[in-house]
Coordinates of C-alpha atoms and ligand atoms in Angstrom, one line a residue:
X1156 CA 0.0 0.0 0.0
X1157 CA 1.6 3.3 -0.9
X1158 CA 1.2 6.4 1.0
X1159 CA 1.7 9.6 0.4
X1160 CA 1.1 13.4 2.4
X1161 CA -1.3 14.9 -0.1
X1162 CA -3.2 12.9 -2.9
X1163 CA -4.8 14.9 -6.1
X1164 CA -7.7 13.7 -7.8
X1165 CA -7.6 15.1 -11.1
X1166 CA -4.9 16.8 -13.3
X1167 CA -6.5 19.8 -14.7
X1168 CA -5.1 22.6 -14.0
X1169 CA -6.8 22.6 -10.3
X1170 CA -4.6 19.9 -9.8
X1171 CA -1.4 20.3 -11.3
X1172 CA -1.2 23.6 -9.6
X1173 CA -2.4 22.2 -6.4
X1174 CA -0.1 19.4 -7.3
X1175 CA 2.8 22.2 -7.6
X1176 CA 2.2 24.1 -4.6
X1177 CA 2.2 20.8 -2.2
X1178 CA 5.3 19.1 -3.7
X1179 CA 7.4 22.5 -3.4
X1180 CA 6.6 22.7 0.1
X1181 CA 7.9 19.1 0.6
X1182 CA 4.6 17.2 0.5
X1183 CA 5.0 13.6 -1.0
X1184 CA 2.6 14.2 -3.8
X1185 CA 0.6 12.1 -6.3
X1186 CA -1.7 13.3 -9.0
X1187 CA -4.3 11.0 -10.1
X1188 CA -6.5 10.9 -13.6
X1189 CA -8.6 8.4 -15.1
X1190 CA -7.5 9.9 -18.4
X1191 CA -4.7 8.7 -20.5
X1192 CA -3.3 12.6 -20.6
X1193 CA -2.7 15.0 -18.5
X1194 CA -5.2 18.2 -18.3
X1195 CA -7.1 16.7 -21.4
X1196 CA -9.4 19.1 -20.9
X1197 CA -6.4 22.2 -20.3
X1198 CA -5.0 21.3 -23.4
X1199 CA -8.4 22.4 -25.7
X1200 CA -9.2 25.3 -23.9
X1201 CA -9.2 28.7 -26.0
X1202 CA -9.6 27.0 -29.6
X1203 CA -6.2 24.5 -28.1
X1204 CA -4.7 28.2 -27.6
X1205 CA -5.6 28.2 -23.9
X1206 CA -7.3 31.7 -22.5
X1207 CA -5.5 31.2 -19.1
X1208 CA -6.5 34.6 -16.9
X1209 CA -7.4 37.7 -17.7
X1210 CA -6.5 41.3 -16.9
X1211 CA -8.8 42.4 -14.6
X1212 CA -8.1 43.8 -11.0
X1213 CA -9.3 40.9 -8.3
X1214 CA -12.8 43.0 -7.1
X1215 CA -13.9 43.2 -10.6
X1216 CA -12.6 39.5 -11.5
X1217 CA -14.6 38.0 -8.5
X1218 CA -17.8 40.3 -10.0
X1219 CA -18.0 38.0 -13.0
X1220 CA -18.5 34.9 -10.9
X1221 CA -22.0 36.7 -9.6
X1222 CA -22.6 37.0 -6.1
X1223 CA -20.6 34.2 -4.2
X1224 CA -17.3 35.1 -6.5
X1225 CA -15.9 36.5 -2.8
X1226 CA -15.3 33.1 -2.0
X1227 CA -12.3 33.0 -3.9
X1228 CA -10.2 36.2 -1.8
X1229 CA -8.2 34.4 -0.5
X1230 CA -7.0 32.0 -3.4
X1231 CA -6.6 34.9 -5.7
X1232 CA -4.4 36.2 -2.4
X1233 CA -2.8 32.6 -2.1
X1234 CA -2.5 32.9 -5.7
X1235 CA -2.9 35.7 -7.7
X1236 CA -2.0 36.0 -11.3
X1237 CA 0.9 37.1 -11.2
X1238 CA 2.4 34.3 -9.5
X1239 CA 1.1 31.8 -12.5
X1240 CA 2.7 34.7 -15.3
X1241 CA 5.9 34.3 -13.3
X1242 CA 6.1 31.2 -13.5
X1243 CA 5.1 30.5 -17.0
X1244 CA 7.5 32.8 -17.7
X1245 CA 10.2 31.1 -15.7
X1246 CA 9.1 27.7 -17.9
X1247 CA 9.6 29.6 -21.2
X1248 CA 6.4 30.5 -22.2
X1249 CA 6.2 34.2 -23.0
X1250 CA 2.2 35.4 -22.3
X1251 CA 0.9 37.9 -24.5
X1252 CA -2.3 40.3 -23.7
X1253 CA -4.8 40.0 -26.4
X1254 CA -7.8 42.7 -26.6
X1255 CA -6.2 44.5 -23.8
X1256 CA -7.8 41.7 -21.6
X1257 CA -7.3 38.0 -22.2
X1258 CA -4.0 36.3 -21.7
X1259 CA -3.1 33.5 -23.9
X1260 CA 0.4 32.0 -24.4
X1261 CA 2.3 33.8 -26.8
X1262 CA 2.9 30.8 -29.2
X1263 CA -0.8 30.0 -29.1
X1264 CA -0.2 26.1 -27.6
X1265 CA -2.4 25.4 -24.7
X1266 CA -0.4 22.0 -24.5
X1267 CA 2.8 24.3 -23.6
X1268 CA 0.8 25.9 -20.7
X1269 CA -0.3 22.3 -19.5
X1270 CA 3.6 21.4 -19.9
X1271 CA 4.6 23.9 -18.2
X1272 CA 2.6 23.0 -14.9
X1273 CA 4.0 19.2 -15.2
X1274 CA 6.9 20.2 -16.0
X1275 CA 7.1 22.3 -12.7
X1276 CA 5.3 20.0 -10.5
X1277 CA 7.3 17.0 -11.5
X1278 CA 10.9 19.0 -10.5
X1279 CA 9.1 19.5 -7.0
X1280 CA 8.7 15.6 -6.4
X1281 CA 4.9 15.1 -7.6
X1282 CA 4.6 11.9 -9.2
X1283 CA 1.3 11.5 -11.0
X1284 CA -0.8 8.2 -12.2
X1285 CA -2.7 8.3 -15.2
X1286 CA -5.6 6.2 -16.2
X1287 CA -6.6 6.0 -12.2
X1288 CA -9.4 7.1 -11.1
X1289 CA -10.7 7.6 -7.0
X1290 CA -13.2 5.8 -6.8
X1291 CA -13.9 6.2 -2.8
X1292 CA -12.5 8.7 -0.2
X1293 CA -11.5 7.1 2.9
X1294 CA -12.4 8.7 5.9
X1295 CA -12.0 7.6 9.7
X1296 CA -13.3 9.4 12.4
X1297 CA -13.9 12.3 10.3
X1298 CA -10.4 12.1 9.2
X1299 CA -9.4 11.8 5.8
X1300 CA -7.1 8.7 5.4
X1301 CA -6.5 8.0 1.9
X1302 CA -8.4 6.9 -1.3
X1303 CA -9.2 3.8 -2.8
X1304 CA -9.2 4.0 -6.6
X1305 CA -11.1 2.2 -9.4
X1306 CA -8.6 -0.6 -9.6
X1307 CA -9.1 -1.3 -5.8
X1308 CA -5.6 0.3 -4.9
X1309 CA -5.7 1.9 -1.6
X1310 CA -3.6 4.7 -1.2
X1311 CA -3.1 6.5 1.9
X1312 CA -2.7 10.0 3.1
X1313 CA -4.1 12.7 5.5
X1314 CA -5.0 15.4 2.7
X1315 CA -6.7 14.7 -0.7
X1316 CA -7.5 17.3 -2.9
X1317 CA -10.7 16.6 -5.7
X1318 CA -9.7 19.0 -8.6
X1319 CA -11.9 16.8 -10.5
X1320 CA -13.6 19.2 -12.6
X1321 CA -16.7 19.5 -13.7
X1322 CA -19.4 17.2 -16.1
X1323 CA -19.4 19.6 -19.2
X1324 CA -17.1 18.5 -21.9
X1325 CA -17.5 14.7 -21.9
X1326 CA -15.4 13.6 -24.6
X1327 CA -12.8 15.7 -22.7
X1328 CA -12.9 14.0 -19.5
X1329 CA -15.6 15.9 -18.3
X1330 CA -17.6 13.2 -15.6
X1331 CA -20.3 13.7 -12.2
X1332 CA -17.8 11.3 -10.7
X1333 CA -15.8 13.7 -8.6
X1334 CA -19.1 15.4 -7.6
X1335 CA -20.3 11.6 -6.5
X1336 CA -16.8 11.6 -4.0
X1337 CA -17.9 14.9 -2.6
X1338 CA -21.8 13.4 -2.1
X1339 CA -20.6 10.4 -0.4
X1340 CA -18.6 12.5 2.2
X1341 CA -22.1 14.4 3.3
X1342 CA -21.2 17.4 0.8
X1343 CA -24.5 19.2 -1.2
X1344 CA -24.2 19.2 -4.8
X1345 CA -26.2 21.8 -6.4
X1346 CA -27.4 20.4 -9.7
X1347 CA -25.6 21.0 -12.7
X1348 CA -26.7 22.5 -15.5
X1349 CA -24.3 23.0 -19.0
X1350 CA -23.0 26.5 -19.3
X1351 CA -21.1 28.6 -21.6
X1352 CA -22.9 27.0 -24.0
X1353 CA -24.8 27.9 -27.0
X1354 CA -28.6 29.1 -26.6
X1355 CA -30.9 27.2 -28.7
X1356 CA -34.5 28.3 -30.3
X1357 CA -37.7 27.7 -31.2
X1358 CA -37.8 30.8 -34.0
X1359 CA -36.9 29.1 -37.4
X1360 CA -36.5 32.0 -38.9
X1361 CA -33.1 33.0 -37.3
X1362 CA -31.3 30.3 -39.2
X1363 CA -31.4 33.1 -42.3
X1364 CA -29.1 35.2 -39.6
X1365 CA -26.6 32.4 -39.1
X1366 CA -23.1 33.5 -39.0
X1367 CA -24.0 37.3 -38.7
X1368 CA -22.1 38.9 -35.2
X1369 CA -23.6 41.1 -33.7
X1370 CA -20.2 43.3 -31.8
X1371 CA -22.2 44.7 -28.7
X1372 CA -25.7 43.3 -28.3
X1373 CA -28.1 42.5 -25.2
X1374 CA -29.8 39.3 -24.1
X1375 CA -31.6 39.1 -21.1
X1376 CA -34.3 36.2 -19.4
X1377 CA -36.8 37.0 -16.7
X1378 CA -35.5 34.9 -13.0
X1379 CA -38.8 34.9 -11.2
X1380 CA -39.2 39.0 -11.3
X1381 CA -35.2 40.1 -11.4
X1382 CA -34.3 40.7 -15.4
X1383 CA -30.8 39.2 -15.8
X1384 CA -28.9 40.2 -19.1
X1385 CA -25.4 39.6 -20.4
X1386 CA -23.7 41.7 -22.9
X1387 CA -21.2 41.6 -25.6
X1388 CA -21.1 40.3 -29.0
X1389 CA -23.5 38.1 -30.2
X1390 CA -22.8 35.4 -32.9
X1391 CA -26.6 34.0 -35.1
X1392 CA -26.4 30.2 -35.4
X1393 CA -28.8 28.1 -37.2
X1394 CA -30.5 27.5 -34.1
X1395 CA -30.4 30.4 -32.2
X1396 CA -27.1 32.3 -30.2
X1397 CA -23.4 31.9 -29.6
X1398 CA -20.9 34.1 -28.9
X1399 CA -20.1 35.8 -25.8
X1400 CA -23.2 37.7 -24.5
X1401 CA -25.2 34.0 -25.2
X1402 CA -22.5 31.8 -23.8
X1403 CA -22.6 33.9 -20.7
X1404 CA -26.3 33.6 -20.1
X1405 CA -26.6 30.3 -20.7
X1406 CA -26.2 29.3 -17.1
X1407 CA -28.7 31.0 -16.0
X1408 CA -31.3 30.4 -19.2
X1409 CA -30.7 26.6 -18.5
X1410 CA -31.0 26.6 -15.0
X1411 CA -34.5 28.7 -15.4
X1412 CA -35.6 25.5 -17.2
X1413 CA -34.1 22.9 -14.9
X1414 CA -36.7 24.7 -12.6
X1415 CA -39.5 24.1 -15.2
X1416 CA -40.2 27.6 -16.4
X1417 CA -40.9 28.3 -19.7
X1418 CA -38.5 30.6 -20.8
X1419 CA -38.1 33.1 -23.5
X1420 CA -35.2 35.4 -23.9
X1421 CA -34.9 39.1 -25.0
X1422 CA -32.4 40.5 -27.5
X1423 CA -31.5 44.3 -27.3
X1424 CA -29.0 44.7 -30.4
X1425 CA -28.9 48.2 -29.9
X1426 CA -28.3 48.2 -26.2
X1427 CA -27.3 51.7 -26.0
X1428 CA -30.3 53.1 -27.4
X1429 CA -33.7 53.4 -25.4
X1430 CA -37.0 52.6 -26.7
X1431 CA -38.0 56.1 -27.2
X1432 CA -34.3 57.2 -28.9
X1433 CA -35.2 54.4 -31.6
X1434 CA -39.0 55.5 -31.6
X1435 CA -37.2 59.3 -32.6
X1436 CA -35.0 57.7 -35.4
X1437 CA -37.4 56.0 -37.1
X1438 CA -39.8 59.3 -36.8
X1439 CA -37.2 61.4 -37.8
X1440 CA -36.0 59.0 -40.5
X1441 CA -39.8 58.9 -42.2
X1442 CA -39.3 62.9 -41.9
X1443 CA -36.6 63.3 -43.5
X1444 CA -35.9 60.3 -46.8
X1445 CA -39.5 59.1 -46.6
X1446 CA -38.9 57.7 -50.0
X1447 CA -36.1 55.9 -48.7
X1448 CA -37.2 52.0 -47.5
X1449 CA -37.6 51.4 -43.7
X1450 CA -34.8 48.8 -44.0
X1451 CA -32.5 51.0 -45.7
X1452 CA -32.6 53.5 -42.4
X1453 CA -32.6 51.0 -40.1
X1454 CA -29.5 49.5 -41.5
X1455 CA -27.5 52.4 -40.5
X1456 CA -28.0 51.5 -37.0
X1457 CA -27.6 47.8 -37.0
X1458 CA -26.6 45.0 -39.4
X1459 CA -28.0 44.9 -42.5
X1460 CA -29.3 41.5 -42.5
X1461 CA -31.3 41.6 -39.8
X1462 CA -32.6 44.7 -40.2
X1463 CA -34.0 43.3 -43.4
X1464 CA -35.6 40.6 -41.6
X1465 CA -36.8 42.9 -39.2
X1466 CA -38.4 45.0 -41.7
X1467 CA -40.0 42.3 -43.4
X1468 CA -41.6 40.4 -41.1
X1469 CA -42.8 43.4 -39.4
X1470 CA -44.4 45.2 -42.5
X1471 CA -43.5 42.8 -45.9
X1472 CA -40.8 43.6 -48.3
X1473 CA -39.8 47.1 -49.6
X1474 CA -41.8 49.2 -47.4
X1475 CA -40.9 52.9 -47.3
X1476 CA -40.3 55.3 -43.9
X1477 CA -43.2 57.6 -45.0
X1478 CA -45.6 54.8 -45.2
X1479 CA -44.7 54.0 -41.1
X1480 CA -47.2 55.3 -38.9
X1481 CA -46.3 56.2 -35.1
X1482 CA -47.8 53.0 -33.8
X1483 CA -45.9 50.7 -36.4
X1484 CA -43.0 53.2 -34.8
X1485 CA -43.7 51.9 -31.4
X1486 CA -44.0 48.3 -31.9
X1487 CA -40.7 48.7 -34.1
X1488 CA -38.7 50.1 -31.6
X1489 CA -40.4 47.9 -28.9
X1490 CA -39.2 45.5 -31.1
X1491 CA -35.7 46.5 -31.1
X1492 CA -35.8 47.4 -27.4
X1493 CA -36.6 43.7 -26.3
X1494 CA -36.8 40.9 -29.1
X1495 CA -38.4 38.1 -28.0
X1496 CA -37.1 34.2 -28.7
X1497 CA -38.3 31.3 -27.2
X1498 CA -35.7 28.9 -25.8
X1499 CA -36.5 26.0 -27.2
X1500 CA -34.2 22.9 -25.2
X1501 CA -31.5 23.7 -23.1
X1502 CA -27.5 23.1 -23.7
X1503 CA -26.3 19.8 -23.2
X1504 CA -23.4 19.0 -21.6
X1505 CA -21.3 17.9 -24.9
X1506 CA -22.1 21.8 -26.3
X1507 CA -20.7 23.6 -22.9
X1508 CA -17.4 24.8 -22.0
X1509 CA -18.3 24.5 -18.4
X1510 CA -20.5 23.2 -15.4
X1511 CA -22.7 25.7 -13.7
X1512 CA -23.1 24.5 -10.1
X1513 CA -21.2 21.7 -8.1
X1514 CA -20.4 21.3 -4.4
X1515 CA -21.8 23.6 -2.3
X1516 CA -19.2 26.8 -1.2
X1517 CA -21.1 26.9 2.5
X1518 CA -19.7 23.6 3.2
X1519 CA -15.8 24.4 2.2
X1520 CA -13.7 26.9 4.0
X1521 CA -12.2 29.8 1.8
X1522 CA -9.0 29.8 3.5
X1523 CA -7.9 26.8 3.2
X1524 CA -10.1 25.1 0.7
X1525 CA -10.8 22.2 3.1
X1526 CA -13.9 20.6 3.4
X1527 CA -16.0 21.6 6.4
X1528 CA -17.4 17.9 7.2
X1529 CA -14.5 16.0 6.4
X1530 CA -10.5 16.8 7.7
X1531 CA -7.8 16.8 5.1
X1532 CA -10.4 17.1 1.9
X1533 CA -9.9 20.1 0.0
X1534 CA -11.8 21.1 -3.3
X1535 CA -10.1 23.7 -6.1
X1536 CA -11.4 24.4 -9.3
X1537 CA -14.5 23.6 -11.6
X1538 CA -16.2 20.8 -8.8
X1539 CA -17.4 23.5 -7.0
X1540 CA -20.1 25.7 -7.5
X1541 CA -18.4 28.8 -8.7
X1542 CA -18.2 29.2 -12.3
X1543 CA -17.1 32.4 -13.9
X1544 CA -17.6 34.0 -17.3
X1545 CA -15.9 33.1 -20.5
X1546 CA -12.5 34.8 -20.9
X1547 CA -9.3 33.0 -18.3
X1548 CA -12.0 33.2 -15.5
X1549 CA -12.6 29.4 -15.0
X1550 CA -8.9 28.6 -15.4
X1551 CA -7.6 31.3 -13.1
X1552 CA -9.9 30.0 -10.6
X1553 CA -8.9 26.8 -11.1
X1554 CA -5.4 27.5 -10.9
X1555 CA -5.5 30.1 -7.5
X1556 CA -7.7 27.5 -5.7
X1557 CA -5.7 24.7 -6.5
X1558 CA -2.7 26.3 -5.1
X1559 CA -4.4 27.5 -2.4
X1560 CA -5.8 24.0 -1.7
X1561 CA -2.3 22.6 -2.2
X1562 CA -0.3 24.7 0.6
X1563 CA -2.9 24.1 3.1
X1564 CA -2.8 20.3 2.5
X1565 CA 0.7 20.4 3.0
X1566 CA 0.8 22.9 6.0
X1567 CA 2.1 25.6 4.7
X1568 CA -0.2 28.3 5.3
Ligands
LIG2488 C1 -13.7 23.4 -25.1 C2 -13.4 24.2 -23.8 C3 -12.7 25.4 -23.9 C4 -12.5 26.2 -22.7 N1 -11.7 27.3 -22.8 C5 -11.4 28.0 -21.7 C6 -10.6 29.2 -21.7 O1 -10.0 29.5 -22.8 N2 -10.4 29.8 -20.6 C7 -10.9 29.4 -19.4 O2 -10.7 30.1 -18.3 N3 -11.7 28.3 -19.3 C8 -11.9 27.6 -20.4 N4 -12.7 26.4 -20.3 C9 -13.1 26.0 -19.0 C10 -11.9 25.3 -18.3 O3 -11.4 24.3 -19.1 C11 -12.3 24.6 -17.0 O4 -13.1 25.5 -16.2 C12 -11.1 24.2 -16.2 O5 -10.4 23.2 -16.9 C13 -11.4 23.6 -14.8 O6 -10.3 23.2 -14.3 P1 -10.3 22.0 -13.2 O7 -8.9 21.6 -12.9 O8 -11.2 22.3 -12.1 O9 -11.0 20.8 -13.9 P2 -10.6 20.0 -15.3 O10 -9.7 20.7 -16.1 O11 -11.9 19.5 -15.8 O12 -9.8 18.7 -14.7 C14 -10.4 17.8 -13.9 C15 -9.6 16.5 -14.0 O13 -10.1 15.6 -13.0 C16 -10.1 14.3 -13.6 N5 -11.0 13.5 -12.7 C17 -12.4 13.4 -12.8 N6 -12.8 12.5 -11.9 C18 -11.8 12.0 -11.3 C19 -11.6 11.0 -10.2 N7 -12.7 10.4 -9.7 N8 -10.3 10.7 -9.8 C20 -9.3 11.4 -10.3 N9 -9.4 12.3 -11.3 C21 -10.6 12.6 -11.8 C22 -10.6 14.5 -15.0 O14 -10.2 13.4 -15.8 C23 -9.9 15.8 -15.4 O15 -8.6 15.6 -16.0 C24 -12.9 25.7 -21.5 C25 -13.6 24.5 -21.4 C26 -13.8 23.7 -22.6 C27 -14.6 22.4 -22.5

C-alpha cells in the first residue's frame, strides 16, 4: 500500500497547480487521472490556444463569478495571477495580452501551458498516475485517510484534494464522478446544469441570420421578477445564439428551465439606445428620406441583415419610412428594445465549455479550501459551484484555488 502526504484527484489545472504548490513545500505528492493525458481538458481550452486569466483587477474578477465570487479572496491572495505569469514565464512560455484583456500563451499552444505545470510539479517531487481514477475517499473518524481507486488500490494520506472538474465536456474527460466523491462525504451538490454554451430556439426563422455577429448586443431572461442580461457580441447560429453575451447567459437560461419555467429570452442589439431614442429615429427617418425604404434606415444603426428581416416580417418587403405610422413606430422600436425568442431545449453537456453549479461553497472553508465535514479534503477548481464567465476566468480559478488547496494540505499556510 503506498502512502503519500497529499493525494490529487484530477490533473487539470486545479490539480497540477495544487499538485505544484504541495510538492514545493515538501509534500509527498501524487496526481491521479482516469484519463490517458494529463489536463485533457487544459490542453483544448481557448480553440487549443488556452485563455489562461485575464487582466482584470481581483474585485472586478470575483464580480464576473456573480454573487458568491468573494469566496475566492483568498486563493486569488494565495495565488494571484501574477504568481502563475511568473512562473510560466520562468518555464519559457512568453504570455501575451490579447484585446487588452485575455492572456493566452504567446505561441498559441495550450499543450505548452499544460507542460509547463507538469513540468514544474514533477521537478518539485509530484509523481502522477494516469488512467486511475478515485473511486472512494476514505475517511476515519472524520479524518481523511486516503483513497481507494477504481482498480481497488488503496492509497493513503491525510489530505486529498478533488480538482476533478466538472461534467461539461465529456469527450474531454468531463464526468459527475468527482461530484459523487464529494456526495458520499455528506457534501451538497447543487445540480448541474451545461454552461457557456450555446442558446438554442424555437424561432426558425433565425437560421437566415446564421453567421452574422452582432459586436455589442443584449440578451436578457426573466429569473422569477429580477431581469438578468449579459452583454457583448453576439454570434446567429442556425438554431439560435453563440458568442459571448449568449455563452454567458446560458447558465442561468438553463437553470431557469431545470426549474420548469418556460423561458423566453430578449435580444436588445442596440443596447445603447432606449426605446423612445429608436422610436425618434425612425420618426425622424420617415421625416426626412420618406422615399427611402424602412430597411435602408434602419441599417444604419444595425446590421444589414437583420434589419431586413426585421423590416420584413414586421411590415413585408420594400416598405418605405413615409408609409410607417407612429404605432408601427412603437411596436418597431419595442421590437428592437426587447426581441423576444423562445428557448426552445437547453445546452447539453457535450455543447458547454463548463458546469454551472457543483459542491456547495457553505460547506468548504475559503481559507484553506478544506472541506467543512470532512479533515484533510480540499476542493479547487470547476467541482465547485463557482463558475465564472468566459475569458481565463474558469482557469484562473482553477489554478489560484488549486494552489491555495495545495499549501494548506501540505501545511504551509
Ligand atoms: C472546449 C473548452 C474550452 C475552454 N476554454 C477556456 C478558456 O479559454 N479559458 C478558461 O478560463 N476556461 C476555459 N474552459 C473551462 C476550463 O477548461 C475549466 O473551467 C477548467 O479546466 C477547470 O479546471 P479543473 O482543474 O477544475 O477541472 P478539469 O480541467 O476538468 O480537470 C479535472 C480532471 O479531473 C479528472 N477526474 C475526474 N474525476 C476524477 C476522479 N474520480 N479521480 C481522479 N481524477 C478525476 C478528470 O479526468 C480531469 O482531468 C474551457 C472548457 C472547454 C470544455
Amino acid at each position: 500500500m503506498e502512502s503519500f502526504d497529499v493525494i490529487i484527484c484530477g490533473s487539470g489545472p486545479a490539480g497540477l497547480a495544487a499538485g505544484l504548490a504541495a510538492a514545493s513545500n515538501g509534500a509527498s505528492t501524487v496526481i491521479l487521472d482516469p484519463n490517458y493525458v494529463i489536463g485533457r481538458k487544459l490542453c483544448a481550452t481557448g480553440n487549443g490556444r488556452c485563455n489562461f486569466s485575464n487582466t482584470l483587477p481581483p474585485l472586478k474578477f470575483m464580480a464576473e463569478f456573480g454573487r458568491h465570487g468573494r469566496f475566492m479572496t483568498d486563493a486569488l491572495r494565495a495565488a494571484p495571477r501574477e504568481f502563475f505569469l511568473d512562473l510560466l514565464q520562468k518555464e519559457g512560455i512568453r504570455p501575451t495580452v490579447e484585446n487588452e484583456i485575455h492572456y493566452f500563451p504567446m505561441n498559441g499552444r495550450a499543450s505548452d501551458v499544460r507542460d509547463a505545470f507538469l513540468r514544474a510539479a514533477k521537478r518539485a517531487g509530484a509523481e502522477t498516475r494516469l488512467s486511475v481514477s478515485a473511486r472512494r475517499i476514505l475517511v476515519e473518524d472524520g479524518k481523511c485517510v486516503g483513497v481507494e481507486t477504481d482498480g481497488g488500490e488503496v492509497f493513503k494520506a491525510s489530505h486529498v484534494i478533488l480538482a476533478c472538474g466538472g461534467t461539461a465536456a465529456p469527450s474531454l474527460g468531463g464526468t459527475a464522478s468527482g461530484l459523487e466523491l464529494a456526495k458520499e462525504l455528506g457534501h451538497g451538490v447543487r445540480e448541474p446544469v451545461a454552461t457557456l454554451a450555446p442558446i438554442h430556439v424555437d424561432d426558425p426563422w433565425i437560421s437566415e441570420l446564421a453567421g452574422l455577429t452582432v459586436p455589442d448586443a443584449e440578451l436578457g431572461v426573466m429569473v422569477g421578477t429580477r431581469h438578468v442580461s449579459m452583454r457583448g457580441s453576439l454570434l446567429f447560429t442556425h438554431t439560435g445564439f453563440s458568442g459571448p453575451a449568449a455563452l454567458n447567459l446560458s447558465g442561468t437560461v438553463n437553470r431557469v428551465l431545470l426549474e420548469g419555467e418556460p423561458s423566453h429570452i430578449f435580444l436588445r442589439v442596440l443596447p445603447d439606445k432606449k426605446e423612445q431614442n429608436l422610436y425618434d429615429y425612425l420618426v425622424d427617418e420617415r421625416e426626412k428620406v420618406p422615399d427611402h425604404l424602412l430597411k435602408n434606415s434602419l441599417a444604419r444603426i444595425m446590421p444589414r441583415s437583420l434589419a431586413s428581416l426585421v423590416c420584413e416580417r414586421l411590415f413585408g418587403e420594400d416598405f418605405h419610412s413615409k408609409r410607417l405610422t407612429n404605432a408601427g413606430a412603437h411596436e418597431l422600436a419595442h421590437l428592437l428594445d426587447r426581441m423576444p425568442f423562445t428557448v426552445s431545449k437547453p445546452a447539453t453537456m457535450d455543447e458547454a465549455m463548463a458546469m454551472d453549479g457543483g459542491v456547495l461553497l457553505k460547506e468548504v472553508d475559503p481559507r484553506t479550501m478544506e472541506s467543512r465535514l470532512v479533515k484533510g479534503v480540499h476542493f479547487a477548481g470547476e467541482i465547485l459551484d463557482l463558475t465564472g464567465a468566459t475569458g481565463g476566468f474558469n482557469i484562473q480559478f482553477a489554478l489560484s484555488s488549486g494552489r491555495l488547496a495545495g499549501l494548506a494540505a501540505a501545511g504551509t499556510l
